Amino acid sequence: MGLLVSELKGAAVDYSKPVPLFKEEGHEVYWVGSYEEYIFRCNAYLIVSGDKRVLLDPGGIQHFEQVKTRVSQLIDPSEVTHIVAHHQDPDVIGSLPLWLKLNPNVTVVTTPRTQVLIPYYGFDRSKVNWLDVSPLDDTMLELEEGALVFLSAPFLHFPDAFVTYDSRSKILFTGDIFAAIQQRWELVVSDFEEHKNELTYFHVYYMASNKALRHFVEKVRPFPVDAIAPQHGSIIPKEFVGEALDFLEELKCGIDLLEEESPARALIGRILKNR
């Protein structure tokens, strides 16, 4: 069957179940995220490959039961072997203590700076199996066929953030990069022109600078990417991947906007002037 993402554009999807994104013998990828009427929806993903069961960005405490229910339709949740935390925010990894209760032997894949912070959600860091993600882009989790490649994405938006590339499905899991704030959410982007606005709302406030974005885009362009799977918003199918990378490469955000004029800045200026 291979990649199924493009087939999901505009399709009626049963979100009470895990949604297959890629299926080949010995390797499957599913959306198992949260479903709610909210502009800031959270996506979680499960990769089942050989003896590996990898859960990416499982979400916050309030979404634990939803995500666990979807995972349980595929595997026993206690059989998750690895949990990937692309950064430390509560919407990304706040449910980790509950997953550790299900399987204390799970390996948590994240960067050293993230390891410093996520134990504050309530667990003993010394009792966790860690796989350290190096900023040198040489950290991988080998699968029966291919590997998960962990690539650093500094200051997007966490200083030690990273992304995950699945060499078998060619899906790039990007955490908050390519995240979107959407009134009308769909699992897969169908209109990228409209989606640009939804990406802009998030990135201009959360991402550090255009320089950081360009560094990331330059790094991932050589990889054959058939879909971009962020932690918020819609999945970007293959036909929009090039356009999405071009969009990020040109976007001003974060500190680029400190000297830019804006309606809010203009209003503050008038208030101060008329004191």
Coordinates of C-alpha atoms in Angstrom, one line a residue:
M1 CA 0.0 0.0 0.0
G2 CA 2.8 2.4 0.8
L3 CA 2.1 6.0 1.6
L4 CA -1.6 6.8 2.3
V5 CA -1.4 10.5 3.2
S6 CA -2.5 12.0 -0.1
E7 CA -5.5 9.6 -0.2
L8 CA -6.7 11.2 3.1
K9 CA -7.1 14.7 1.5
G10 CA -10.7 15.7 1.9
A11 CA -11.7 12.1 2.9
A12 CA -14.2 11.3 5.7
V13 CA -12.0 10.0 8.5
D14 CA -13.1 8.1 11.7
Y15 CA -10.9 9.8 14.3
S16 CA -12.0 7.4 17.0
K17 CA -9.6 5.0 15.4
P18 CA -5.9 5.2 14.5
V19 CA -5.5 6.6 11.0
P20 CA -3.0 4.7 8.8
L21 CA -0.5 7.1 7.1
F22 CA 1.8 4.4 5.7
K23 CA 1.5 0.6 5.4
E24 CA 4.0 -1.8 4.0
E25 CA 5.0 -5.3 5.2
G26 CA 6.9 -4.9 8.5
H27 CA 6.5 -1.1 8.7
E28 CA 3.3 0.9 9.6
V29 CA 2.8 4.6 10.6
Y30 CA -0.4 5.8 12.2
W31 CA -1.9 9.1 13.4
V32 CA -3.1 8.5 17.0
G33 CA -3.5 12.0 18.2
S34 CA -6.2 14.0 20.0
Y35 CA -9.5 15.0 18.4
E36 CA -11.4 18.0 19.8
E37 CA -13.0 21.2 18.6
Y38 CA -10.0 23.4 19.4
I39 CA -7.7 25.6 17.2
F40 CA -4.6 24.1 18.7
R41 CA -5.1 20.3 18.2
C42 CA -2.3 17.9 19.1
N43 CA -1.0 15.1 16.9
A44 CA 0.7 12.0 18.1
Y45 CA 2.1 9.3 15.8
L46 CA 2.9 5.6 16.2
I47 CA 5.4 3.7 14.1
V48 CA 5.3 -0.1 14.3
S49 CA 8.3 -1.5 12.6
G50 CA 9.7 -5.0 13.4
D51 CA 10.2 -5.2 17.1
K52 CA 10.1 -1.4 17.5
R53 CA 6.9 0.5 18.6
V54 CA 7.8 4.1 18.6
L55 CA 5.3 6.8 19.9
L56 CA 6.1 10.3 18.8
D57 CA 5.0 13.3 20.9
P58 CA 2.3 11.5 22.9
G59 CA 0.7 14.7 24.1
G60 CA -0.5 16.2 27.3
I61 CA -2.1 14.6 30.4
Q62 CA -5.6 15.5 29.3
H63 CA -5.1 13.6 26.0
F64 CA -3.5 10.5 27.5
E65 CA -6.7 8.4 27.5
Q66 CA -7.5 9.3 23.9
V67 CA -4.1 8.5 22.6
K68 CA -3.8 5.3 24.7
T69 CA -7.2 4.1 23.3
R70 CA -6.1 4.6 19.7
V71 CA -2.7 2.9 20.4
S72 CA -4.5 0.0 22.1
Q73 CA -6.4 -0.7 18.8
L74 CA -3.0 -1.5 17.3
I75 CA -0.8 -2.9 20.1
D76 CA -0.8 -3.3 23.8
P77 CA 0.1 0.2 25.0
S78 CA 2.6 -1.3 27.5
E79 CA 4.5 -2.6 24.5
V80 CA 5.6 0.8 23.3
T81 CA 9.4 0.5 23.1
H82 CA 10.4 4.2 22.5
I83 CA 8.8 7.6 23.1
V84 CA 10.2 10.5 21.1
A85 CA 10.0 13.9 22.7
H86 CA 10.8 16.6 20.1
H87 CA 10.9 19.2 22.9
Q88 CA 9.7 19.6 26.5
D89 CA 6.3 21.5 26.3
P90 CA 3.4 20.0 28.2
D91 CA 1.2 19.6 25.1
V92 CA 4.1 17.5 23.6
I93 CA 5.2 15.3 26.5
G94 CA 3.2 16.1 29.6
S95 CA 1.6 12.6 29.6
L96 CA 5.1 10.9 29.8
P97 CA 4.7 9.9 33.5
L98 CA 1.6 7.9 32.6
W99 CA 3.3 6.1 29.8
L100 CA 6.2 5.3 32.1
K101 CA 3.8 3.7 34.5
L102 CA 2.6 1.5 31.7
N103 CA 6.1 0.5 30.7
P104 CA 9.0 1.6 33.0
N105 CA 11.4 0.1 30.5
V106 CA 10.5 2.3 27.6
T107 CA 13.3 4.3 26.1
V108 CA 12.8 8.1 25.9
V109 CA 14.4 9.6 22.8
T110 CA 15.3 13.3 23.3
T111 CA 18.0 15.9 23.6
P112 CA 20.1 16.5 26.7
R113 CA 18.6 19.9 27.4
T114 CA 15.1 18.4 27.2
Q115 CA 16.1 15.7 29.6
V116 CA 16.8 18.4 32.2
L117 CA 13.3 19.7 32.0
I118 CA 10.8 16.9 31.4
P119 CA 11.4 15.1 34.7
Y120 CA 9.6 18.1 36.3
Y121 CA 6.4 16.5 35.0
G122 CA 6.9 14.0 37.9
F123 CA 9.2 11.1 37.5
D124 CA 12.7 10.1 38.6
R125 CA 15.1 10.8 35.7
S126 CA 17.6 8.2 37.1
K127 CA 15.2 5.4 36.5
V128 CA 14.5 6.2 32.8
N129 CA 16.2 4.7 29.8
W130 CA 17.4 7.6 27.6
L131 CA 18.6 7.7 24.0
D132 CA 20.5 11.0 23.7
V133 CA 19.9 12.9 20.5
S134 CA 23.2 14.6 19.5
P135 CA 23.3 18.1 17.9
L136 CA 25.8 16.5 15.4
D137 CA 22.8 14.9 13.5
D138 CA 24.4 11.4 13.9
T139 CA 21.8 9.8 16.1
M140 CA 19.7 7.1 14.6
L141 CA 17.3 4.3 15.8
E142 CA 17.9 1.4 13.5
L143 CA 14.8 -0.5 12.2
E144 CA 14.6 -3.9 10.4
E145 CA 14.6 -1.9 7.2
G146 CA 15.9 1.7 7.3
A147 CA 16.1 3.9 10.4
L148 CA 14.7 6.8 12.2
V149 CA 17.1 9.7 11.8
F150 CA 17.1 12.5 14.4
L151 CA 18.0 15.9 13.1
S152 CA 18.7 19.0 15.3
A153 CA 16.5 22.0 14.7
P154 CA 18.0 24.7 17.1
F155 CA 15.7 27.5 18.3
L156 CA 12.6 26.1 16.5
H157 CA 11.3 27.0 19.0
F158 CA 13.4 25.3 21.8
P159 CA 17.2 25.7 21.7
D160 CA 17.6 21.9 21.6
A161 CA 14.6 21.0 19.5
F162 CA 14.9 18.2 16.8
V163 CA 12.9 16.4 14.2
T164 CA 12.6 12.8 13.2
Y165 CA 12.9 11.4 9.6
D166 CA 11.6 7.9 8.9
S167 CA 13.7 6.6 6.0
R168 CA 11.2 3.8 5.2
S169 CA 8.0 5.9 4.9
K170 CA 9.9 9.1 4.0
I171 CA 7.7 11.0 6.6
L172 CA 9.4 13.9 8.4
F173 CA 8.0 14.3 11.9
T174 CA 8.6 18.0 12.8
G175 CA 7.2 18.7 16.3
D176 CA 6.3 22.4 16.3
I177 CA 7.9 23.2 13.0
F178 CA 5.1 23.4 10.4
A179 CA 2.5 23.6 13.2
A180 CA -0.7 25.5 12.4
I181 CA -3.5 27.2 14.3
Q182 CA -6.7 26.3 12.5
Q183 CA -10.4 27.1 13.0
R184 CA -11.3 24.3 10.5
W185 CA -8.9 21.5 11.1
E186 CA -8.4 18.7 8.6
L187 CA -5.9 15.8 9.0
V188 CA -4.2 16.5 5.6
V189 CA -3.8 19.8 3.9
S190 CA -6.0 20.2 0.8
D191 CA -5.4 23.9 0.1
F192 CA -1.9 25.1 0.8
E193 CA -2.5 28.8 -0.1
E194 CA -5.0 28.9 2.8
H195 CA -2.7 26.8 5.0
K196 CA 0.1 29.4 4.7
N197 CA -2.0 31.8 6.8
E198 CA -2.5 29.1 9.4
L199 CA 1.2 28.4 9.5
T200 CA 2.0 32.1 9.8
Y201 CA -0.1 32.6 12.9
F202 CA 2.0 30.1 14.7
H203 CA 5.5 30.6 13.4
V204 CA 5.8 34.4 13.6
Y205 CA 5.4 34.2 17.4
Y206 CA 7.0 30.9 18.3
M207 CA 10.0 30.5 16.0
A208 CA 13.2 32.4 16.8
S209 CA 14.2 33.9 13.5
N210 CA 14.4 33.5 9.7
K211 CA 18.0 32.5 10.1
A212 CA 17.0 29.5 12.3
L213 CA 14.3 28.5 9.7
R214 CA 16.8 28.7 6.8
H215 CA 19.3 26.6 8.7
F216 CA 16.6 23.9 9.2
V217 CA 15.3 24.1 5.6
E218 CA 18.9 23.8 4.2
K219 CA 19.4 20.7 6.4
V220 CA 16.3 18.8 5.4
R221 CA 16.0 19.7 1.7
P222 CA 18.4 16.8 0.6
F223 CA 16.1 14.2 2.2
P224 CA 13.3 12.7 0.0
V225 CA 10.3 13.8 2.0
D226 CA 6.9 12.4 1.0
A227 CA 4.9 14.0 3.9
I228 CA 5.5 16.5 6.8
A229 CA 3.8 15.5 10.0
P230 CA 3.8 18.3 12.6
Q231 CA 2.6 18.1 16.2
H232 CA -0.1 20.7 15.7
G233 CA -2.3 21.3 12.6
S234 CA -2.6 19.4 9.4
I235 CA -0.2 16.9 7.8
I236 CA 1.4 18.3 4.6
P237 CA 1.3 15.8 1.7
K238 CA 4.1 15.3 -0.9
E239 CA 2.6 17.7 -3.5
F240 CA 3.0 20.6 -1.1
V241 CA 6.3 19.7 0.6
G242 CA 8.5 21.8 -1.7
E243 CA 6.2 24.8 -1.4
A244 CA 6.2 24.4 2.4
L245 CA 10.0 24.4 2.6
D246 CA 10.1 27.5 0.3
F247 CA 7.5 29.2 2.6
L248 CA 9.6 28.7 5.7
E249 CA 12.8 29.7 4.0
E250 CA 11.3 33.2 3.3
L251 CA 9.3 33.7 6.5
K252 CA 10.2 36.5 8.9
C253 CA 9.5 35.6 12.5
G254 CA 10.6 36.0 16.1
I255 CA 13.4 38.5 16.5
D256 CA 13.1 39.5 12.8
L257 CA 10.0 41.4 13.8
L258 CA 11.4 43.3 16.8
E259 CA 12.0 46.4 14.6
E260 CA 9.0 45.8 12.3
E261 CA 6.1 48.2 12.5
S262 CA 2.9 46.5 13.6
P263 CA -0.7 47.8 14.6
A264 CA 0.1 46.9 18.2
R265 CA 3.4 48.7 18.2
A266 CA 1.8 51.7 16.5
L267 CA -1.0 51.8 19.2
I268 CA 1.5 51.6 22.0
G269 CA 3.5 54.5 20.4
R270 CA 0.4 56.7 20.3
I271 CA -0.4 55.9 23.9
L272 CA 3.1 56.8 25.1
K273 CA 3.2 60.0 23.0
N274 CA -0.1 61.2 24.4
R275 CA 0.6 60.6 28.1

